[in-house]
Coordinates of C-alpha atoms in Angstrom, one line a residue:
Chain P
M96 CA 8.4 -9.7 30.3
E97 CA 5.3 -11.5 31.3
Q98 CA 3.6 -8.2 32.2
K99 CA 4.5 -6.7 28.8
K100 CA 2.9 -9.6 27.1
D101 CA -0.2 -9.2 29.1
Y102 CA -0.4 -5.5 28.2
F103 CA 0.1 -6.1 24.4
E104 CA -2.1 -9.1 24.0
G105 CA -4.6 -8.4 26.8
E106 CA -5.1 -4.7 26.5
Y107 CA -3.4 -3.1 23.4
M108 CA -4.5 -5.6 20.7
P109 CA -8.1 -6.0 21.7
Q110 CA -8.4 -2.2 21.7
M111 CA -6.8 -1.9 18.3
N112 CA -9.0 -4.7 16.9
R113 CA -12.1 -3.0 18.1
I114 CA -11.0 0.4 16.6
G115 CA -10.0 -1.4 13.3
K116 CA -13.3 -3.2 12.9
I117 CA -15.5 -0.2 13.7
T118 CA -13.6 2.2 11.4
G119 CA -13.2 -0.4 8.7
L120 CA -16.9 -1.2 8.5
L121 CA -17.9 2.5 9.0
G122 CA -15.6 3.1 6.0
V123 CA -17.6 0.6 3.9
I124 CA -20.8 2.5 4.7
L125 CA -19.4 6.0 4.3
C126 CA -17.9 5.1 0.9
F127 CA -21.5 5.3 -0.4
C128 CA -21.8 9.0 0.6
P129 CA -21.2 10.4 -2.8
A130 CA -23.6 7.9 -4.4
V131 CA -26.3 8.7 -1.9
A132 CA -25.7 12.4 -2.5
L133 CA -26.3 11.9 -6.2
A134 CA -29.5 10.1 -5.5
L135 CA -30.9 12.5 -2.8
V136 CA -29.7 15.8 -4.1
Y137 CA -29.8 15.3 -7.9
G138 CA -32.2 12.3 -8.1
L139 CA -29.6 10.4 -10.1
L140 CA -29.9 6.6 -9.6
P141 CA -28.0 3.8 -11.3
Q142 CA -29.7 1.3 -13.6
P143 CA -29.7 -1.9 -11.6
A144 CA -29.2 -4.3 -14.6
A145 CA -26.4 -2.3 -16.1
L146 CA -24.8 -1.9 -12.7
L147 CA -24.8 -5.6 -12.2
T148 CA -23.0 -6.1 -15.5
A149 CA -20.4 -3.5 -14.6
F150 CA -19.9 -5.0 -11.2
I151 CA -19.5 -8.5 -12.6
A152 CA -16.9 -7.1 -15.1
G153 CA -15.0 -5.6 -12.2
A154 CA -15.3 -8.6 -10.0
A155 CA -14.1 -10.9 -12.8
S156 CA -11.1 -8.7 -13.5
F157 CA -9.9 -8.1 -10.0
G158 CA -12.3 -9.6 -7.6
A159 CA -9.8 -12.3 -6.6
L160 CA -7.6 -9.5 -5.2
W161 CA -10.3 -8.7 -2.5
F162 CA -9.4 -12.0 -0.9
V163 CA -5.8 -12.7 -2.0
E164 CA -4.3 -9.3 -1.2
P165 CA -5.3 -9.2 2.5
I166 CA -3.9 -12.7 2.9
S167 CA -0.7 -12.0 0.9
Y168 CA 0.1 -8.8 2.7
Y169 CA -0.8 -9.9 6.2
P170 CA 2.6 -11.2 7.1
V171 CA 4.1 -7.9 5.9
L172 CA 1.6 -5.5 7.4
G173 CA 0.5 -7.3 10.6
T174 CA -3.0 -6.9 12.2
V175 CA -3.2 -3.2 12.7
G176 CA -1.3 -2.5 9.5
T177 CA -4.0 -4.6 7.7
Y178 CA -6.8 -2.5 9.0
M179 CA -5.0 0.7 8.0
A180 CA -3.6 -0.3 4.7
F181 CA -6.8 -1.7 3.3
L182 CA -8.9 1.3 4.3
S183 CA -6.4 3.8 2.9
G184 CA -5.3 1.9 -0.2
N185 CA -2.1 2.3 -2.2
I186 CA -0.6 -0.7 -0.5
S187 CA 2.3 -1.9 -2.6
N188 CA 3.4 1.6 -3.7
M189 CA 3.1 3.3 -0.4
R190 CA 2.1 1.5 2.8
V191 CA 4.5 -1.5 2.5
P192 CA 7.5 0.7 1.8
C193 CA 6.7 3.1 4.6
A194 CA 6.0 0.5 7.2
S195 CA 9.2 -1.4 6.4
M196 CA 11.4 1.8 6.3
A197 CA 10.0 2.9 9.6
Q198 CA 10.9 -0.4 11.2
A199 CA 14.4 -0.3 9.7
A200 CA 14.9 3.3 11.0
A201 CA 13.7 2.4 14.5
E202 CA 15.9 -0.7 14.5
V203 CA 13.2 -3.1 15.7
E204 CA 12.9 -6.8 14.9
P205 CA 10.3 -7.4 12.2
G206 CA 7.3 -9.3 13.5
S207 CA 7.8 -8.2 17.1
E208 CA 5.4 -6.2 19.2
K209 CA 7.6 -3.1 19.0
A210 CA 7.6 -3.5 15.2
S211 CA 3.9 -3.5 15.2
V212 CA 3.7 -0.2 17.0
I213 CA 6.4 1.4 14.7
A214 CA 4.6 0.2 11.6
T215 CA 1.3 1.7 12.9
L216 CA 3.1 5.1 13.5
G217 CA 4.8 5.0 10.1
M218 CA 1.7 4.1 8.2
A219 CA -0.3 6.8 9.9
V220 CA 2.3 9.4 8.9
S221 CA 2.2 8.1 5.3
I222 CA -1.6 8.3 5.2
V223 CA -1.6 11.9 6.4
I224 CA 1.1 12.9 3.9
N225 CA -0.6 11.0 1.1
I226 CA -3.9 12.7 1.7
S227 CA -2.3 16.1 2.1
V228 CA -0.5 15.8 -1.2
L229 CA -3.7 14.6 -3.0
T230 CA -5.7 17.4 -1.4
I231 CA -3.2 20.1 -2.5
G232 CA -3.1 18.5 -5.9
V233 CA -6.8 18.3 -6.4
I234 CA -7.2 22.0 -5.4
L235 CA -4.6 23.1 -7.8
G236 CA -6.2 20.7 -10.3
S237 CA -5.0 19.7 -13.7
S238 CA -3.0 22.9 -14.0
V239 CA -0.3 21.1 -11.9
L240 CA 0.2 18.5 -14.6
S241 CA 0.4 21.0 -17.4
M242 CA 2.9 23.1 -15.4
L243 CA 5.3 20.1 -15.2
P244 CA 7.7 19.8 -18.1
A245 CA 7.5 16.6 -20.1
T246 CA 10.9 15.5 -18.8
V247 CA 9.6 15.5 -15.2
T248 CA 6.4 13.5 -15.9
N249 CA 8.5 11.1 -18.0
A250 CA 11.0 10.7 -15.1
L251 CA 8.1 10.0 -12.7
N252 CA 7.4 6.8 -14.6
Y253 CA 10.6 5.4 -13.2
L254 CA 10.1 6.4 -9.5
L255 CA 8.3 3.3 -8.4
P256 CA 10.7 0.8 -10.1
S257 CA 13.7 2.6 -8.6
L258 CA 12.0 2.6 -5.2
F259 CA 11.3 -1.2 -5.4
G260 CA 14.9 -1.9 -6.5
A261 CA 16.4 0.1 -3.7
L262 CA 14.0 -1.4 -1.1
L263 CA 14.7 -4.9 -2.1
V264 CA 18.5 -4.3 -1.7
Q265 CA 18.0 -2.6 1.7
F266 CA 16.0 -5.5 3.1
A267 CA 17.7 -8.4 1.3
M268 CA 21.2 -7.2 2.2
K269 CA 21.1 -9.1 5.5
K270 CA 19.7 -12.2 3.8
V271 CA 21.3 -12.1 0.4
K272 CA 20.7 -15.8 -0.5
L273 CA 17.0 -15.5 0.3
G274 CA 16.7 -12.3 -1.7
V275 CA 18.4 -13.8 -4.8
V276 CA 16.3 -17.0 -4.7
V277 CA 13.0 -15.2 -4.2
L278 CA 13.7 -12.6 -6.9
A279 CA 14.6 -15.4 -9.4
F280 CA 11.4 -17.1 -8.4
G281 CA 9.4 -13.9 -9.0
I282 CA 10.9 -13.4 -12.4
L283 CA 10.1 -17.1 -13.3
I284 CA 6.4 -16.6 -12.3
Y285 CA 6.2 -13.5 -14.4
L286 CA 7.8 -15.2 -17.4
A287 CA 5.4 -18.1 -17.0
I288 CA 2.4 -15.7 -16.9
N289 CA 3.7 -13.8 -19.9
G290 CA 4.3 -17.2 -21.7
G291 CA 0.6 -18.0 -21.1
L292 CA 1.1 -20.8 -18.6
F293 CA -1.5 -19.4 -16.3
N294 CA -4.1 -18.4 -18.8
W295 CA -6.5 -20.8 -17.2
L296 CA -6.4 -18.7 -14.0
P297 CA -8.3 -15.5 -14.7
G298 CA -6.5 -12.3 -13.6
A299 CA -3.5 -14.3 -12.4
S300 CA -1.0 -11.7 -13.3
N301 CA -2.7 -9.4 -10.8
Y302 CA -2.2 -11.5 -7.7
L303 CA -0.3 -14.7 -8.4
P304 CA 3.3 -13.2 -8.4
T305 CA 3.0 -11.3 -5.1
L306 CA 1.1 -14.1 -3.3
G307 CA 3.6 -16.7 -4.7
C308 CA 6.7 -14.6 -3.8
I309 CA 5.6 -13.8 -0.2
F310 CA 4.7 -17.3 0.7
F311 CA 7.6 -18.9 -1.2
S312 CA 9.9 -16.6 0.7
I313 CA 8.2 -17.4 4.0
A314 CA 8.4 -21.1 3.3
V315 CA 12.1 -21.0 2.5
A316 CA 12.9 -18.9 5.6
M317 CA 10.9 -21.1 7.9
L318 CA 12.5 -24.2 6.6
T319 CA 16.0 -22.8 7.0
V320 CA 15.6 -20.8 10.2
D321 CA 17.5 -21.9 13.3
K322 CA 14.7 -22.0 15.9
K323 CA 17.1 -21.9 18.8
K324 CA 19.2 -19.0 17.8
E325 CA 17.0 -16.0 18.2
G326 CA 17.4 -13.4 15.4
E327 CA 20.9 -14.6 14.6
K328 CA 21.2 -12.5 11.4
A329 CA 19.4 -9.3 12.6
Chain B
M122 CA -26.0 22.1 -14.8
S123 CA -23.4 20.5 -17.0
V124 CA -21.9 17.1 -16.1
S125 CA -18.6 18.7 -15.2
E126 CA -20.4 21.2 -12.9
L127 CA -22.2 18.3 -11.3
Q128 CA -19.0 16.3 -10.9
N129 CA -17.3 19.3 -9.2
S130 CA -20.2 20.6 -7.2
A131 CA -20.0 21.6 -3.5
V132 CA -22.4 18.7 -2.7
M133 CA -20.0 16.2 -4.2
W134 CA -17.0 17.7 -2.4
V135 CA -18.8 17.4 0.9
A136 CA -20.0 13.9 0.2
C137 CA -16.6 12.7 -0.9
G138 CA -14.9 14.5 2.0
I139 CA -16.7 12.5 4.7
P140 CA -15.0 9.1 4.0
V141 CA -11.6 10.9 3.5
V142 CA -12.0 12.4 6.9
L143 CA -12.7 8.9 8.3
V144 CA -9.4 7.6 6.9
L145 CA -7.6 10.4 8.6
V146 CA -9.4 9.9 11.9
Q147 CA -8.6 6.2 11.8
A148 CA -4.9 6.9 11.2
I149 CA -4.7 9.5 14.0
V150 CA -6.6 7.3 16.5
F151 CA -4.4 4.3 15.8
A152 CA -1.2 6.4 15.9
R153 CA -2.2 8.0 19.3
K154 CA -2.8 4.5 20.8
A155 CA 0.5 3.2 19.3
Y156 CA 2.4 6.2 20.6
Q157 CA 1.1 5.7 24.1
A158 CA 1.8 2.0 23.9
G159 CA 5.3 2.3 22.6
P160 CA 7.1 3.2 25.9
K161 CA 5.2 0.4 27.7
L162 CA 6.6 -2.1 25.2
G163 CA 10.1 -0.8 25.6
L164 CA 10.3 1.6 22.7
T165 CA 12.1 4.9 23.2
Q166 CA 10.8 8.3 22.0
K167 CA 13.9 8.4 19.7
Q168 CA 13.0 5.2 18.0
M169 CA 9.4 6.2 17.5
K170 CA 10.4 9.6 16.1
A171 CA 13.0 7.9 13.8
G172 CA 10.4 5.6 12.5
M173 CA 7.9 8.4 11.7
R174 CA 10.6 10.6 10.1
S175 CA 11.8 7.8 7.9
S176 CA 8.2 7.0 6.8
A177 CA 7.6 10.7 6.1
I178 CA 10.6 10.9 3.8
T179 CA 9.7 7.6 2.1
S180 CA 6.1 8.8 1.6
L181 CA 7.0 11.8 -0.5
G182 CA 8.0 10.2 -3.8
P183 CA 5.1 7.7 -4.1
S184 CA 2.7 10.5 -3.1
V185 CA 3.7 12.4 -6.2
V186 CA 3.2 9.3 -8.3
I187 CA -0.3 8.8 -6.9
L188 CA -1.0 12.4 -7.5
S189 CA -0.1 12.1 -11.2
G190 CA -2.4 9.1 -11.3
M191 CA -5.2 11.1 -9.7
L192 CA -5.0 13.8 -12.3
S193 CA -6.0 11.5 -15.1
L194 CA -9.0 10.3 -13.1
L195 CA -9.8 13.9 -12.3
V196 CA -10.4 14.7 -16.0
T197 CA -12.9 11.8 -16.4
M198 CA -14.7 11.5 -13.0
G199 CA -14.2 15.0 -11.6
G200 CA -12.1 16.3 -8.7
P201 CA -14.1 15.1 -5.7
V202 CA -14.4 11.4 -6.8
A203 CA -10.8 11.2 -8.0
W204 CA -9.6 12.6 -4.7
M205 CA -11.8 10.3 -2.6
R206 CA -11.1 7.2 -4.5
L207 CA -7.3 7.6 -4.2
S208 CA -7.4 8.6 -0.6
L209 CA -9.3 5.5 0.5
I210 CA -9.1 1.9 -0.5
G211 CA -8.2 2.9 -4.0
S212 CA -5.2 2.1 -6.1
V213 CA -4.4 4.0 -9.3
M214 CA -4.5 0.9 -11.4
F215 CA -8.0 -0.3 -10.7
E216 CA -9.9 2.9 -10.3
S217 CA -9.9 3.9 -14.0
L218 CA -10.7 0.3 -14.9
A219 CA -13.8 0.2 -12.5
A220 CA -15.0 3.6 -13.7
G221 CA -14.7 2.5 -17.3
F222 CA -16.8 -0.7 -16.6
G223 CA -19.5 1.5 -15.1
T224 CA -19.7 4.1 -17.9
A225 CA -19.4 1.4 -20.5
S226 CA -22.5 -0.4 -19.1
V227 CA -24.6 2.5 -20.3
G228 CA -22.6 2.9 -23.5
V229 CA -20.2 5.7 -22.7
E230 CA -16.5 5.2 -23.1
L231 CA -14.5 6.7 -20.2
G232 CA -12.4 9.5 -21.5
S233 CA -14.6 10.3 -24.4
S234 CA -16.4 13.7 -24.5
G235 CA -19.8 12.0 -24.2
M236 CA -19.9 11.7 -20.4
T237 CA -23.5 11.9 -19.2
E238 CA -25.1 12.2 -15.8
L239 CA -26.1 8.6 -15.9
A240 CA -22.7 7.4 -17.0
Y241 CA -21.1 9.4 -14.2
T242 CA -23.5 7.8 -11.7
M243 CA -22.8 4.3 -13.1
G244 CA -19.1 4.9 -13.0
L245 CA -19.2 6.1 -9.4
W246 CA -21.4 3.2 -8.2
T247 CA -19.1 0.7 -9.9
M248 CA -16.0 2.1 -8.3
I249 CA -17.6 2.0 -4.9
L250 CA -19.0 -1.6 -5.2
C251 CA -15.7 -2.9 -6.7
S252 CA -13.6 -1.4 -3.9
I253 CA -15.4 -2.4 -0.7
G254 CA -14.5 -6.0 -1.1
W255 CA -10.9 -5.3 0.0
V256 CA -12.0 -3.5 3.2
I257 CA -14.7 -6.0 4.1
F258 CA -12.5 -9.0 3.8
A259 CA -9.4 -7.4 5.4
T260 CA -11.4 -5.9 8.3
L261 CA -13.2 -9.1 9.1
T262 CA -10.3 -11.4 8.9
A263 CA -7.3 -9.4 10.3
D264 CA -7.5 -10.9 13.8
Q265 CA -8.2 -14.4 12.5
M266 CA -5.1 -14.3 10.4
E267 CA -3.1 -13.3 13.5
K268 CA -4.2 -16.6 15.0
V269 CA -3.1 -18.5 12.0
Q270 CA 0.2 -16.8 12.0
K271 CA 0.7 -17.6 15.7
K272 CA 0.0 -21.3 15.0
V273 CA 2.5 -21.4 12.1
T274 CA 5.2 -19.8 14.1
G275 CA 4.3 -21.3 17.5
S276 CA 4.6 -17.8 18.9
N277 CA 8.3 -18.2 18.8
P278 CA 9.8 -14.6 18.4
A279 CA 12.7 -15.9 16.2
M280 CA 10.3 -17.6 13.9
L281 CA 8.0 -14.5 13.8
T282 CA 11.0 -12.3 12.9
A283 CA 12.1 -14.7 10.2
L284 CA 8.6 -14.9 8.8
S285 CA 8.1 -11.1 8.7
S286 CA 11.5 -10.3 7.2
A287 CA 10.9 -13.0 4.6
A288 CA 7.5 -11.6 3.8
V289 CA 9.0 -8.2 3.1
I290 CA 11.6 -9.6 0.9
G291 CA 8.9 -11.6 -0.9
A292 CA 6.8 -8.5 -1.5
F293 CA 9.6 -6.4 -2.9
S294 CA 11.0 -9.3 -5.0
S295 CA 7.6 -9.5 -6.7
F296 CA 7.4 -5.8 -7.3
C297 CA 10.9 -5.8 -8.7
A298 CA 10.4 -8.9 -10.9
Q299 CA 7.3 -7.3 -12.4
N300 CA 9.4 -4.4 -13.7
I301 CA 12.5 -6.5 -14.6
V302 CA 10.6 -8.8 -17.0
K303 CA 9.4 -5.8 -18.9
V304 CA 13.0 -5.5 -20.3
N305 CA 12.8 -1.8 -20.9
K306 CA 13.8 1.3 -19.0
N307 CA 11.8 0.0 -15.9
T308 CA 14.3 -2.9 -15.8
I309 CA 17.2 -0.4 -15.7
A310 CA 15.5 1.7 -13.0
V311 CA 15.1 -1.3 -10.7
I312 CA 18.8 -2.3 -11.2
L313 CA 20.1 1.3 -10.8
G314 CA 17.9 1.9 -7.7
G315 CA 19.3 -1.3 -6.1
L316 CA 22.8 -0.5 -7.1
I317 CA 22.8 3.0 -5.8
M318 CA 21.2 1.8 -2.6
F319 CA 23.9 -0.8 -2.2
V320 CA 26.7 1.7 -2.5
M321 CA 25.0 4.1 -0.1
M322 CA 24.4 1.4 2.5
K323 CA 28.1 0.4 2.3
I324 CA 29.1 4.0 2.8
C325 CA 26.8 4.4 5.8
E326 CA 28.2 1.2 7.3
A327 CA 31.8 2.2 6.7
K328 CA 31.6 5.8 7.8
Q329 CA 28.7 5.6 10.3
I330 CA 27.0 8.7 8.8
K331 CA 23.7 8.9 10.6
W332 CA 21.8 11.4 8.5
L333 CA 22.8 9.7 5.3
R334 CA 20.9 6.6 6.4
D335 CA 17.6 8.6 6.6
W336 CA 18.1 9.9 3.1
A337 CA 19.8 7.0 1.4
L338 CA 16.6 5.7 -0.1
T339 CA 15.6 9.2 -1.4
F340 CA 19.0 9.6 -3.1
A341 CA 18.8 6.1 -4.6
I342 CA 15.3 6.8 -6.0
L343 CA 16.1 10.3 -7.3
G344 CA 19.5 9.2 -8.8
S345 CA 18.1 6.1 -10.5
M346 CA 15.0 7.9 -11.7
I347 CA 17.0 10.8 -13.3
I348 CA 19.6 8.6 -14.9
T349 CA 17.0 6.2 -16.3
A350 CA 15.0 9.1 -17.7
L351 CA 18.1 10.7 -19.3
L352 CA 19.3 7.5 -20.9
P353 CA 18.8 7.5 -24.7
V354 CA 16.8 4.4 -25.8

C-alpha cells in the first residue's frame, strides 16, 4: 500500500501536473491561431477600443465563471479532470456525466486514486467522440440540420434534462436523503434567483446554483459521514 | 472574397485546426499515462475497459446536442470557428453571446445579413479573449486545489469518497433544479428520465442483467426524450 501511494503521489501526479500545465497554457496561446491568421494573411485587425468594450461586456456577463467553475467542479473532476475538462469545454453537459458514468461502470470509489485514473480514461474517450461528431457535423454542414425532421430537433431539446434526471437518480440512489435535500436546496436557489433575491449579484444565475449545490452537498456529507467506517454505503 | 468565403477559407480551417489537434493530443497523452498507471494502482483491464465503454455510450447523446448548437454558430461565424470554439473550452451557451458582443461593438448584430470582415474579426477576438479565462485559472490552480481538498479531508479515504460522491450529487441536483423550476416540458423530462432510470436500476439489481447496466442510461434518456416530445402541451 505504501509503495502504491509513492507511485501515485510521487510519480504519476507530478507527471500529470506537468502535462496538464504545459498543454493548458499551450492551449491558451494556440487559441489565438485563427486571430493571428486573420491578421497575417488577410490584414484584418480588431479595433482596440471596440474590442475592450466587447471584452468588458463578456467579462461582466460571465467573467465570474472563469473563477467559480474551476472551483465548483474541482471536487467532481479531480486534478487531471480539471485540466482536461477546462481545455475541452462542455463540462456540465458532457465531461461530468462521462467521468461519473465511467467510475460507476468500473465500480471504483469516487475520490480514490483508481477513480482518478478511470475519470481520465472516460473523459479522454468523451473528448475524442465529441470532436469526431463535431468534425463530421461541420463537414456535412448545415445540410444535416435541414435533413432532420422537426420532430427530432424538437425532441433533442429534452435530451439534456432527461440525462440530468437519470444521472441524479443513478448517483443519489445510494444516498437518497442527501439527494432529496440537495435537490430541494437547488430548487430553492433557483426560485430565489427567479424571484429577484440575488439581483445584487451580477450573473448569479450562471454560477450560484451549481456552486451552492456542490458545496452544500459536500458540507452536509462531511458533517454526517462516519469517519471510522470506511465507505459504509458504497 | 466575400465574408462567407473568408470565414470558410482553407487558411481558417488550418488555423482553427491547430488548437483542436492540441485538445486531442492532450486527451490521448493523458489517457495513455492513465492506462499505464491503472494496473499499478490495482485496476484491472476489465475495469478500465468498462469505464471507457460506459463513457463512450454516455458521450453520444450530448455530442448530438452540442452538434446542433454548433450548427447555429456555423451560420453566423462560419464552419472553422464554430468547430474550434465547441471543440475547445467552449460551451454552446456562451459562444454566441461572446460573438454577439464582438460584432455589436462595431455595430453589427449577430445573425443579421450585414456581417462584415471587421465584425467577424471582432467576434472572433472576443470569443477567444472571453474563453481563455477558464483555462488559465483552471490550469494554474488545479494542483493547488488538490492541496486544499487534502487538508479538508485530512487525506482520509472515507472522507474523500464522501466528498466526491456528494459533489457529483450536488452538480446533478443543480442541473436538474435548473430544468425543474422552468415548469414546462423540461420539468417533465427531468422527472421521466429519473423515473425510467430508477425502474431500470431496480431491474438490473433484481435480475443481474449486466449488459442492461451499460445501456440503462441511454434507454432512460431516449425514453424520456421521446415521451416528453410526444406529449401534447
